[in-house]
mmCIF file of C-alpha atoms in Angstrom:
data_model
loop_
_atom_site.group_PDB
_atom_site.id
_atom_site.type_symbol
_atom_site.label_atom_id
_atom_site.label_comp_id
_atom_site.label_asym_id
_atom_site.label_seq_id
_atom_site.Cartn_x
_atom_site.Cartn_y
_atom_site.Cartn_z
ATOM 1 C CA UNK D 1 30.189 -11.737 0.609
ATOM 2 C CA UNK D 2 28.297 -11.601 3.896
ATOM 3 C CA UNK D 3 24.746 -12.201 2.740
ATOM 4 C CA UNK D 4 21.854 -10.524 4.495
ATOM 5 C CA UNK D 5 20.387 -13.966 5.241
ATOM 6 C CA UNK D 6 21.285 -17.414 3.895
ATOM 7 C CA UNK D 7 18.252 -19.615 4.384
ATOM 8 C CA UNK D 8 20.219 -22.732 3.476
ATOM 9 C CA UNK D 9 22.421 -22.106 6.533
ATOM 10 C CA UNK D 10 19.389 -21.632 8.769
ATOM 11 C CA UNK D 11 17.945 -24.949 7.592
ATOM 12 C CA UNK D 12 21.307 -26.710 7.869
ATOM 13 C CA UNK D 13 21.465 -25.939 11.591
ATOM 14 C CA UNK D 14 18.735 -28.538 12.184
ATOM 15 C CA UNK D 15 18.955 -30.496 8.943
ATOM 16 C CA UNK D 16 18.719 -33.994 10.433
ATOM 17 C CA UNK D 17 15.602 -33.215 12.449
ATOM 18 C CA UNK D 18 13.967 -31.352 9.569
ATOM 19 C CA UNK D 19 14.705 -34.161 7.125
ATOM 20 C CA UNK D 20 13.285 -36.694 9.571
ATOM 21 C CA UNK D 21 10.139 -34.590 10.035
ATOM 22 C CA UNK D 22 9.619 -34.256 6.285
ATOM 23 C CA UNK D 23 10.158 -37.992 5.780
ATOM 24 C CA UNK D 24 7.661 -38.724 8.538
ATOM 25 C CA UNK D 25 5.004 -36.679 6.737
ATOM 26 C CA UNK D 26 5.795 -38.123 3.312
ATOM 27 C CA UNK D 27 5.629 -41.658 4.633
ATOM 28 C CA UNK D 28 2.365 -40.997 6.461
ATOM 29 C CA UNK D 29 0.439 -40.292 3.265
ATOM 30 C CA UNK D 30 -1.518 -37.542 5.076
ATOM 31 C CA UNK D 31 -0.610 -34.069 3.850
ATOM 32 C CA UNK D 32 -3.355 -31.705 5.026
ATOM 33 C CA UNK D 33 -5.235 -31.179 8.300
ATOM 34 C CA UNK D 34 -3.533 -34.050 10.063
ATOM 35 C CA UNK D 35 -1.558 -34.847 13.182
ATOM 36 C CA UNK D 36 1.337 -32.469 12.462
ATOM 37 C CA UNK D 37 -1.085 -29.554 12.234
ATOM 38 C CA UNK D 38 -2.836 -30.555 15.429
ATOM 39 C CA UNK D 39 0.421 -30.863 17.331
ATOM 40 C CA UNK D 40 1.920 -27.650 15.976
ATOM 41 C CA UNK D 41 -1.229 -25.689 16.833
ATOM 42 C CA UNK D 42 -1.138 -27.064 20.380
ATOM 43 C CA UNK D 43 2.573 -26.406 20.803
ATOM 44 C CA UNK D 44 2.493 -22.915 19.319
ATOM 45 C CA UNK D 45 -0.569 -21.884 21.347
ATOM 46 C CA UNK D 46 1.209 -23.082 24.484
ATOM 47 C CA UNK D 47 4.376 -21.214 23.490
ATOM 48 C CA UNK D 48 2.538 -17.958 22.724
ATOM 49 C CA UNK D 49 0.282 -18.308 25.759
ATOM 50 C CA UNK D 50 -3.159 -18.462 24.157
ATOM 51 C CA UNK D 51 -5.957 -20.986 24.305
ATOM 52 C CA UNK D 52 -6.217 -21.392 20.533
ATOM 53 C CA UNK D 53 -3.993 -21.482 17.464
ATOM 54 C CA UNK D 54 -5.344 -22.004 13.939
ATOM 55 C CA UNK D 55 -2.894 -22.665 11.126
ATOM 56 C CA UNK D 56 -3.435 -21.010 7.753
ATOM 57 C CA UNK D 57 -1.727 -20.465 4.430
ATOM 58 C CA UNK D 58 0.370 -17.364 5.142
ATOM 59 C CA UNK D 59 0.653 -14.224 7.235
ATOM 60 C CA UNK D 60 -1.574 -12.053 5.054
ATOM 61 C CA UNK D 61 -4.310 -14.671 5.268
ATOM 62 C CA UNK D 62 -3.995 -14.770 9.063
ATOM 63 C CA UNK D 63 -4.855 -11.069 9.343
ATOM 64 C CA UNK D 64 -7.473 -11.216 6.602
ATOM 65 C CA UNK D 65 -9.205 -14.162 8.265
ATOM 66 C CA UNK D 66 -9.273 -12.439 11.669
ATOM 67 C CA UNK D 67 -11.033 -9.402 10.236
ATOM 68 C CA UNK D 68 -13.357 -11.497 8.084
ATOM 69 C CA UNK D 69 -14.269 -13.582 11.130
ATOM 70 C CA UNK D 70 -15.166 -10.456 13.064
ATOM 71 C CA UNK D 71 -17.449 -9.447 10.188
ATOM 72 C CA UNK D 72 -19.100 -12.875 10.194
ATOM 73 C CA UNK D 73 -19.535 -12.593 13.973
ATOM 74 C CA UNK D 74 -21.230 -9.208 13.634
ATOM 75 C CA UNK D 75 -18.441 -7.317 15.403
ATOM 76 C CA UNK D 76 -17.553 -5.345 12.254
ATOM 77 C CA UNK D 77 -19.124 -4.536 8.910
ATOM 78 C CA UNK D 78 -17.737 -3.221 5.610
ATOM 79 C CA UNK D 79 -17.036 0.487 5.865
ATOM 80 C CA UNK D 80 -15.844 0.314 9.469
ATOM 81 C CA UNK D 81 -12.391 1.643 10.309
ATOM 82 C CA UNK D 82 -9.243 -0.090 11.551
ATOM 83 C CA UNK D 83 -6.328 1.982 12.855
ATOM 84 C CA UNK D 84 -2.958 0.779 11.525
ATOM 85 C CA UNK D 85 0.618 2.109 11.669
ATOM 86 C CA UNK D 86 1.513 4.166 8.606
ATOM 87 C CA UNK D 87 5.007 2.647 8.290
ATOM 88 C CA UNK D 88 4.013 -1.021 8.238
ATOM 89 C CA UNK D 89 4.555 -3.587 5.504
ATOM 90 C CA UNK D 90 1.642 -3.387 3.118
ATOM 91 C CA UNK D 91 0.179 -6.784 4.102
ATOM 92 C CA UNK D 92 -1.193 -5.276 7.320
ATOM 93 C CA UNK D 93 -3.158 -2.747 5.282
ATOM 94 C CA UNK D 94 -4.179 -5.144 2.511
ATOM 95 C CA UNK D 95 -5.906 -7.348 5.087
ATOM 96 C CA UNK D 96 -8.045 -4.392 6.141
ATOM 97 C CA UNK D 97 -9.044 -3.162 2.687
ATOM 98 C CA UNK D 98 -9.636 -6.689 1.361
ATOM 99 C CA UNK D 99 -12.479 -6.994 3.853
ATOM 100 C CA UNK D 100 -14.102 -3.740 2.754
ATOM 101 C CA UNK D 101 -12.864 -2.024 5.917
ATOM 102 C CA UNK D 102 -11.119 1.351 5.924
ATOM 103 C CA UNK D 103 -7.489 1.577 7.065
ATOM 104 C CA UNK D 104 -6.712 4.691 9.112
ATOM 105 C CA UNK D 105 -2.985 5.442 9.111
ATOM 106 C CA UNK D 106 -1.218 6.649 12.266
ATOM 107 C CA UNK D 107 2.386 7.848 12.358
ATOM 108 C CA UNK D 108 5.097 5.955 14.312
ATOM 109 C CA UNK D 109 7.300 7.125 17.152
ATOM 110 C CA UNK D 110 10.853 7.989 16.115
ATOM 111 C CA UNK D 111 12.512 6.175 19.037
ATOM 112 C CA UNK D 112 10.729 2.832 18.718
ATOM 113 C CA UNK D 113 9.634 3.044 15.042
ATOM 114 C CA UNK D 114 6.298 1.609 16.250
ATOM 115 C CA UNK D 115 2.849 3.202 16.116
ATOM 116 C CA UNK D 116 2.748 6.348 18.257
ATOM 117 C CA UNK D 117 0.456 5.538 21.164
ATOM 118 C CA UNK D 118 -0.078 9.263 21.838
ATOM 119 C CA UNK D 119 -1.757 9.623 18.429
ATOM 120 C CA UNK D 120 -4.014 6.566 18.494
ATOM 121 C CA UNK D 121 -6.946 7.984 20.437
ATOM 122 C CA UNK D 122 -7.253 11.089 18.271
ATOM 123 C CA UNK D 123 -7.639 8.788 15.242
ATOM 124 C CA UNK D 124 -10.700 7.072 16.790
ATOM 125 C CA UNK D 125 -14.063 7.950 15.222
ATOM 126 C CA UNK D 126 -17.590 6.510 15.643
ATOM 127 C CA UNK D 127 -16.718 4.063 12.816
ATOM 128 C CA UNK D 128 -13.552 2.704 14.424
ATOM 129 C CA UNK D 129 -13.782 -0.963 15.388
ATOM 130 C CA UNK D 130 -10.184 -2.054 15.920
ATOM 131 C CA UNK D 131 -6.564 -1.044 16.373
ATOM 132 C CA UNK D 132 -3.999 -3.223 14.595
ATOM 133 C CA UNK D 133 -0.533 -2.943 16.079
ATOM 134 C CA UNK D 134 2.413 -4.294 14.101
ATOM 135 C CA UNK D 135 5.456 -5.557 15.981
ATOM 136 C CA UNK D 136 7.670 -4.193 13.216
ATOM 137 C CA UNK D 137 11.315 -5.289 12.970
ATOM 138 C CA UNK D 138 10.696 -7.706 15.868
ATOM 139 C CA UNK D 139 10.075 -4.930 18.411
ATOM 140 C CA UNK D 140 6.983 -5.039 20.625
ATOM 141 C CA UNK D 141 4.486 -2.335 19.606
ATOM 142 C CA UNK D 142 2.058 -2.954 22.466
ATOM 143 C CA UNK D 143 1.709 -0.336 25.179
ATOM 144 C CA UNK D 144 -0.672 -0.092 28.105
ATOM 145 C CA UNK D 145 -1.870 3.224 26.656
ATOM 146 C CA UNK D 146 -3.029 1.538 23.442
ATOM 147 C CA UNK D 147 -4.783 -1.170 25.448
ATOM 148 C CA UNK D 148 -6.521 1.507 27.531
ATOM 149 C CA UNK D 149 -7.741 3.283 24.390
ATOM 150 C CA UNK D 150 -9.169 0.005 23.083
ATOM 151 C CA UNK D 151 -10.944 -0.732 26.368
ATOM 152 C CA UNK D 152 -12.305 2.808 26.672
ATOM 153 C CA UNK D 153 -13.766 2.798 23.153
ATOM 154 C CA UNK D 154 -14.744 -0.872 22.934
ATOM 155 C CA UNK D 155 -12.242 -1.639 20.164
ATOM 156 C CA UNK D 156 -10.640 -4.942 19.238
ATOM 157 C CA UNK D 157 -6.854 -5.026 19.601
ATOM 158 C CA UNK D 158 -5.294 -7.058 16.805
ATOM 159 C CA UNK D 159 -1.594 -7.904 16.644
ATOM 160 C CA UNK D 160 0.397 -8.367 13.461
ATOM 161 C CA UNK D 161 3.062 -10.656 14.914
ATOM 162 C CA UNK D 162 4.673 -11.595 11.599
ATOM 163 C CA UNK D 163 8.104 -10.294 12.633
ATOM 164 C CA UNK D 164 8.176 -10.866 16.385
ATOM 165 C CA UNK D 165 7.976 -14.577 17.201
ATOM 166 C CA UNK D 166 9.103 -15.004 20.791
ATOM 167 C CA UNK D 167 9.070 -11.312 21.691
ATOM 168 C CA UNK D 168 8.054 -10.483 25.265
ATOM 169 C CA UNK D 169 6.086 -7.722 26.973
ATOM 170 C CA UNK D 170 6.619 -8.290 30.660
ATOM 171 C CA UNK D 171 5.728 -11.927 31.322
ATOM 172 C CA UNK D 172 3.612 -12.332 28.162
ATOM 173 C CA UNK D 173 4.561 -12.962 24.565
ATOM 174 C CA UNK D 174 3.454 -10.901 21.625
ATOM 175 C CA UNK D 175 0.623 -12.757 19.974
ATOM 176 C CA UNK D 176 -1.170 -13.060 23.319
ATOM 177 C CA UNK D 177 -1.505 -9.375 24.224
ATOM 178 C CA UNK D 178 -4.617 -8.459 22.236
ATOM 179 C CA UNK D 179 -7.882 -10.085 21.160
ATOM 180 C CA UNK D 180 -6.277 -11.907 18.251
ATOM 181 C CA UNK D 181 -2.946 -12.071 16.441
ATOM 182 C CA UNK D 182 -1.787 -12.983 12.956
ATOM 183 C CA UNK D 183 1.546 -14.763 12.445
ATOM 184 C CA UNK D 184 3.640 -15.279 9.331
ATOM 185 C CA UNK D 185 6.102 -18.144 9.024
ATOM 186 C CA UNK D 186 7.608 -16.935 5.748
ATOM 187 C CA UNK D 187 11.044 -18.589 5.442
ATOM 188 C CA UNK D 188 13.003 -15.473 6.434
ATOM 189 C CA UNK D 189 11.138 -14.932 9.719
ATOM 190 C CA UNK D 190 12.617 -15.758 13.129
ATOM 191 C CA UNK D 191 10.363 -18.831 13.035
ATOM 192 C CA UNK D 192 10.326 -19.668 9.355
ATOM 193 C CA UNK D 193 8.853 -22.543 7.376
ATOM 194 C CA UNK D 194 10.196 -23.932 4.092
ATOM 195 C CA UNK D 195 7.502 -22.042 2.197
ATOM 196 C CA UNK D 196 4.476 -19.910 2.969
ATOM 197 C CA UNK D 197 2.685 -20.588 6.242
ATOM 198 C CA UNK D 198 0.763 -18.654 8.884
ATOM 199 C CA UNK D 199 -1.407 -18.894 11.982
ATOM 200 C CA UNK D 200 -3.940 -17.066 14.131
ATOM 201 C CA UNK D 201 -3.697 -17.091 17.931
ATOM 202 C CA UNK D 202 -6.481 -16.020 20.285
ATOM 203 C CA UNK D 203 -8.267 -16.818 23.532
ATOM 204 C CA UNK D 204 -11.645 -16.352 21.804
ATOM 205 C CA UNK D 205 -13.116 -19.774 21.021
ATOM 206 C CA UNK D 206 -15.771 -18.381 18.653
ATOM 207 C CA UNK D 207 -13.192 -16.414 16.711
ATOM 208 C CA UNK D 208 -10.915 -19.458 16.430
ATOM 209 C CA UNK D 209 -13.797 -21.627 15.234
ATOM 210 C CA UNK D 210 -14.849 -19.022 12.654
ATOM 211 C CA UNK D 211 -11.295 -18.500 11.377
ATOM 212 C CA UNK D 212 -10.833 -22.254 10.983
ATOM 213 C CA UNK D 213 -14.067 -22.606 9.042
ATOM 214 C CA UNK D 214 -13.340 -19.591 6.819
ATOM 215 C CA UNK D 215 -9.927 -21.022 5.923
ATOM 216 C CA UNK D 216 -11.602 -24.303 4.972
ATOM 217 C CA UNK D 217 -13.942 -22.882 2.309
ATOM 218 C CA UNK D 218 -16.373 -21.732 5.006
ATOM 219 C CA UNK D 219 -17.014 -25.300 6.132
ATOM 220 C CA UNK D 220 -17.090 -26.835 9.600
ATOM 221 C CA UNK D 221 -18.547 -30.107 8.321
ATOM 222 C CA UNK D 222 -17.469 -31.715 5.071
ATOM 223 C CA UNK D 223 -19.445 -30.466 2.049
ATOM 224 C CA UNK D 224 -21.564 -28.168 4.231
ATOM 225 C CA UNK D 225 -20.744 -24.475 3.787
ATOM 226 C CA UNK D 226 -22.095 -21.979 6.278
ATOM 227 C CA UNK D 227 -19.954 -19.084 5.022
ATOM 228 C CA UNK D 228 -18.319 -18.025 1.781
ATOM 229 C CA UNK D 229 -14.816 -18.973 2.812
ATOM 230 C CA UNK D 230 -11.474 -19.507 1.128
ATOM 231 C CA UNK D 231 -8.774 -22.138 0.965
ATOM 232 C CA UNK D 232 -6.084 -21.168 3.480
ATOM 233 C CA UNK D 233 -4.667 -24.135 5.361
ATOM 234 C CA UNK D 234 -1.282 -24.915 6.870
ATOM 235 C CA UNK D 235 0.019 -28.054 5.181
ATOM 236 C CA UNK D 236 1.470 -30.967 7.122
ATOM 237 C CA UNK D 237 5.009 -30.565 5.781
ATOM 238 C CA UNK D 238 5.262 -26.963 6.955
ATOM 239 C CA UNK D 239 3.688 -27.802 10.309
ATOM 240 C CA UNK D 240 6.247 -30.572 10.843
ATOM 241 C CA UNK D 241 9.163 -28.276 9.975
ATOM 242 C CA UNK D 242 7.815 -25.530 12.236
ATOM 243 C CA UNK D 243 7.539 -27.978 15.136
ATOM 244 C CA UNK D 244 11.282 -28.669 14.820
ATOM 245 C CA UNK D 245 12.284 -25.018 14.546
ATOM 246 C CA UNK D 246 9.991 -23.876 17.358
ATOM 247 C CA UNK D 247 12.129 -25.845 19.811
ATOM 248 C CA UNK D 248 15.133 -23.652 18.959
ATOM 249 C CA UNK D 249 13.378 -20.291 18.624
ATOM 250 C CA UNK D 250 14.338 -18.853 22.006
ATOM 251 C CA UNK D 251 17.971 -19.887 21.583
ATOM 252 C CA UNK D 252 18.067 -18.381 18.084
ATOM 253 C CA UNK D 253 16.551 -15.156 19.386
ATOM 254 C CA UNK D 254 19.195 -15.029 22.103
ATOM 255 C CA UNK D 255 21.917 -15.123 19.433
ATOM 256 C CA UNK D 256 20.181 -12.302 17.561
ATOM 257 C CA UNK D 257 19.987 -10.277 20.756
ATOM 258 C CA UNK D 258 23.700 -10.784 21.467
ATOM 259 C CA UNK D 259 24.613 -9.525 18.001
ATOM 260 C CA UNK D 260 22.317 -6.529 18.449
ATOM 261 C CA UNK D 261 24.068 -5.707 21.731
ATOM 262 C CA UNK D 262 27.390 -5.665 19.907
ATOM 263 C CA UNK D 263 26.009 -3.491 17.123
ATOM 264 C CA UNK D 264 24.590 -0.899 19.489
ATOM 265 C CA UNK D 265 27.784 -0.824 21.571
ATOM 266 C CA UNK D 266 30.384 -0.877 18.790
ATOM 267 C CA UNK D 267 28.898 0.956 15.788
ATOM 268 C CA UNK D 268 29.943 4.533 16.459
ATOM 269 C CA UNK D 269 29.539 6.281 13.116
ATOM 270 C CA UNK D 270 27.783 9.644 13.741
ATOM 271 C CA UNK D 271 26.212 9.487 10.267
ATOM 272 C CA UNK D 272 24.076 6.562 11.388
ATOM 273 C CA UNK D 273 21.112 6.430 13.761
ATOM 274 C CA UNK D 274 20.878 3.052 15.481
ATOM 275 C CA UNK D 275 18.049 1.508 17.510
ATOM 276 C CA UNK D 276 18.225 3.061 20.963
ATOM 277 C CA UNK D 277 17.676 1.504 24.376
ATOM 278 C CA UNK D 278 13.915 2.012 24.143
ATOM 279 C CA UNK D 279 13.794 0.141 20.823
ATOM 280 C CA UNK D 280 16.000 -2.678 22.102
ATOM 281 C CA UNK D 281 14.111 -3.222 25.360
ATOM 282 C CA UNK D 282 11.424 -5.517 23.921
ATOM 283 C CA UNK D 283 12.763 -6.919 20.665
ATOM 284 C CA UNK D 284 13.755 -10.189 19.025
ATOM 285 C CA UNK D 285 15.587 -8.283 16.268
ATOM 286 C CA UNK D 286 13.995 -9.817 13.199
ATOM 287 C CA UNK D 287 15.444 -6.750 11.485
ATOM 288 C CA UNK D 288 18.164 -4.392 12.743
ATOM 289 C CA UNK D 289 17.269 -1.049 11.154
ATOM 290 C CA UNK D 290 19.900 1.640 10.644
ATOM 291 C CA UNK D 291 18.770 5.109 9.592
ATOM 292 C CA UNK D 292 21.013 7.205 7.365
ATOM 293 C CA UNK D 293 20.255 10.317 5.324
ATOM 294 C CA UNK D 294 22.562 8.931 2.621
ATOM 295 C CA UNK D 295 20.980 5.477 2.758
ATOM 296 C CA UNK D 296 21.402 4.515 -0.905
ATOM 297 C CA UNK D 297 25.031 5.614 -0.894
ATOM 298 C CA UNK D 298 25.608 3.610 2.298
ATOM 299 C CA UNK D 299 24.048 0.521 0.747
ATOM 300 C CA UNK D 300 26.335 0.747 -2.293
ATOM 301 C CA UNK D 301 29.341 1.320 -0.008
ATOM 302 C CA UNK D 302 28.576 -1.830 1.968
ATOM 303 C CA UNK D 303 27.958 -3.933 -1.145
ATOM 304 C CA UNK D 304 31.303 -2.834 -2.573
ATOM 305 C CA UNK D 305 32.911 -4.115 0.643
ATOM 306 C CA UNK D 306 31.146 -7.465 0.624
ATOM 307 C CA UNK D 307 28.175 -6.849 2.937
ATOM 308 C CA UNK D 308 24.670 -7.369 1.602
ATOM 309 C CA UNK D 309 21.867 -5.244 3.063
ATOM 310 C CA UNK D 310 18.115 -4.849 2.570
ATOM 311 C CA UNK D 311 15.645 -1.970 2.705
ATOM 312 C CA UNK D 312 12.479 -2.414 4.801
ATOM 313 C CA UNK D 313 10.759 -0.748 3.017
ATOM 314 C CA UNK D 314 11.645 1.668 0.174
ATOM 315 C CA UNK D 315 8.111 3.002 -0.493
ATOM 316 C CA UNK D 316 5.592 3.685 2.301
ATOM 317 C CA UNK D 317 2.051 2.308 1.846
ATOM 318 C CA UNK D 318 0.468 5.727 1.267
ATOM 319 C CA UNK D 319 2.816 6.282 -1.680
ATOM 320 C CA UNK D 320 2.027 2.955 -3.351
ATOM 321 C CA UNK D 321 0.049 3.081 -6.594
ATOM 322 C CA UNK D 322 -2.511 0.583 -5.257
ATOM 323 C CA UNK D 323 -3.481 3.189 -2.656
ATOM 324 C CA UNK D 324 -3.392 6.190 -4.980
ATOM 325 C CA UNK D 325 -6.286 7.732 -3.056
ATOM 326 C CA UNK D 326 -3.795 8.462 -0.245
ATOM 327 C CA UNK D 327 -1.413 10.360 -2.516
ATOM 328 C CA UNK D 328 -2.190 13.663 -0.832
ATOM 329 C CA UNK D 329 -1.386 12.436 2.678
ATOM 330 C CA UNK D 330 1.577 14.008 4.452
ATOM 331 C CA UNK D 331 3.174 11.583 6.916
ATOM 332 C CA UNK D 332 6.648 13.042 7.488
ATOM 333 C CA UNK D 333 7.900 10.595 10.130
ATOM 334 C CA UNK D 334 6.856 7.588 8.059
ATOM 335 C CA UNK D 335 8.329 9.079 4.896
ATOM 336 C CA UNK D 336 11.646 9.789 6.608
ATOM 337 C CA UNK D 337 11.895 6.242 7.953
ATOM 338 C CA UNK D 338 11.180 4.715 4.549
ATOM 339 C CA UNK D 339 13.681 7.096 2.932
ATOM 340 C CA UNK D 340 16.498 6.413 5.409
ATOM 341 C CA UNK D 341 16.062 2.803 6.654
ATOM 342 C CA UNK D 342 18.716 0.191 5.854
ATOM 343 C CA UNK D 343 18.649 -3.326 7.337
ATOM 344 C CA UNK D 344 22.034 -4.836 8.130
ATOM 345 C CA UNK D 345 22.753 -8.575 8.510
ATOM 346 C CA UNK D 346 21.666 -10.023 11.843
ATOM 347 C CA UNK D 347 20.766 -13.678 12.274
ATOM 348 C CA UNK D 348 21.722 -16.792 14.208
ATOM 349 C CA UNK D 349 24.048 -18.164 11.493
ATOM 350 C CA UNK D 350 26.509 -15.250 11.617
ATOM 351 C CA UNK D 351 30.042 -15.832 12.868
ATOM 352 C CA UNK D 352 31.963 -13.491 15.156
ATOM 353 C CA UNK D 353 34.075 -12.539 12.135
ATOM 354 C CA UNK D 354 30.946 -11.659 10.151
ATOM 355 C CA UNK D 355 29.763 -9.352 12.921
ATOM 356 C CA UNK D 356 33.223 -7.797 13.183
ATOM 357 C CA UNK D 357 33.179 -7.059 9.458
ATOM 358 C CA UNK D 358 29.725 -5.465 9.476
ATOM 359 C CA UNK D 359 30.736 -3.193 12.369
ATOM 360 C CA UNK D 360 34.035 -2.234 10.716
ATOM 361 C CA UNK D 361 32.435 -1.424 7.367
ATOM 362 C CA UNK D 362 29.704 0.708 8.945
ATOM 363 C CA UNK D 363 32.212 2.631 11.047
ATOM 364 C CA UNK D 364 34.297 3.279 7.930
ATOM 365 C CA UNK D 365 31.521 5.013 6.001
ATOM 366 C CA UNK D 366 32.245 8.741 5.555
#
C-alpha cells in the first residue's frame, strides 16, 4: 500500500538530529518559553522575512490570536466583517466567528482554487475590516489586486499560511505578504512538528506584543493580567524539532515540486482535472488536488490498487451543521470543488516507483 503520508518516514529522515534535539530539551529541564522557543522564533521570522514571530499552540490559535489582538488594539470590534474564501478548511472561519466577527464567504477561482480576486471588492461593506487569504493546498493566494483592494479600503490583509510553508510570491515568502500571518505546524504540514504547534508572523511590533500576551493568559508580566487571554504557547520540544526540520524545508519542497511536475506531465486521463500551470506557478504542493466528477468511485478504485488518497474537504463550510445559518447559500464553484476533489500522495518520502504507480493507476481509471 502506498500511504497518503507516513509521518514515521518523514521523522526518520532526520531521526538523529530530532532525537538529539529532544534529548537536549529533556536534559535542560526547561520545557516552556525557553531558549528553543526564542531561537525558533528568530530563525522562522528570518526565513519568512518578517520582523517578528510569536509561537503559539496551533494553527487555529494563530489566526484567532491575530484577530483578537486587532480587537484589543481597537482596529476591529465584534460584529465587524472579515472576508474569507468559501472553500477553505473550517479553521480559517472558526477563528473569525470565535472573536464575534462575521465571516463573509467569497468563491474561489477554478484555475487556482484560491479566493477569486475579482470578487473580493464587491464583498466589501462599511463593516469590513480585513481580508483573510488562505494559501490552500500550498498554492499562493496573494495577488496584487487583493492587496490594492485592502489598501483602497483600509483593510488588514491576513494570511492563513497553514499549508504553504516556504511558498514564494516573487522574492517574498507567504507569511510576509500581508499585515499578519497564521501558521500551523500540524505534523502533516510541509513543516510539521511532532504534535500541535503554530506561530504568528508580522512586521507589526504592537501586534506581536499583543499576540504574545494574549497567548500567555493576557499577561506581559508574571501574575499581572492586562487582558483576558488564553493559554496558547509553543512548547520547547516542538520548537526544537521545528528548528531541525526548518533546515530541510526548502529541499523537501523541491522534492514535492519535482513529483508535481511528473504528475502534471504524465497523468493523461481525460476524466481527471489536474492543477494547471497557473496553479503550479507559486506552490509548495502541500496537497496535489485532482478533480473528478466520479471522485468517490476513483478513490475506491485507487484503494483497491494499493494507493491511499484523502479528500480535502468533503463538506464545504457553508454546509456544516455548525454554520446552519448559511444553509441557504448557493456557492456553486465551492460546492463543485468539495464534491470532486481528491488528494493523491505527494511528499518527500516517496520513491520513484511510488510515483510511477500513482501515475499508472490514475491513467488506468475508466
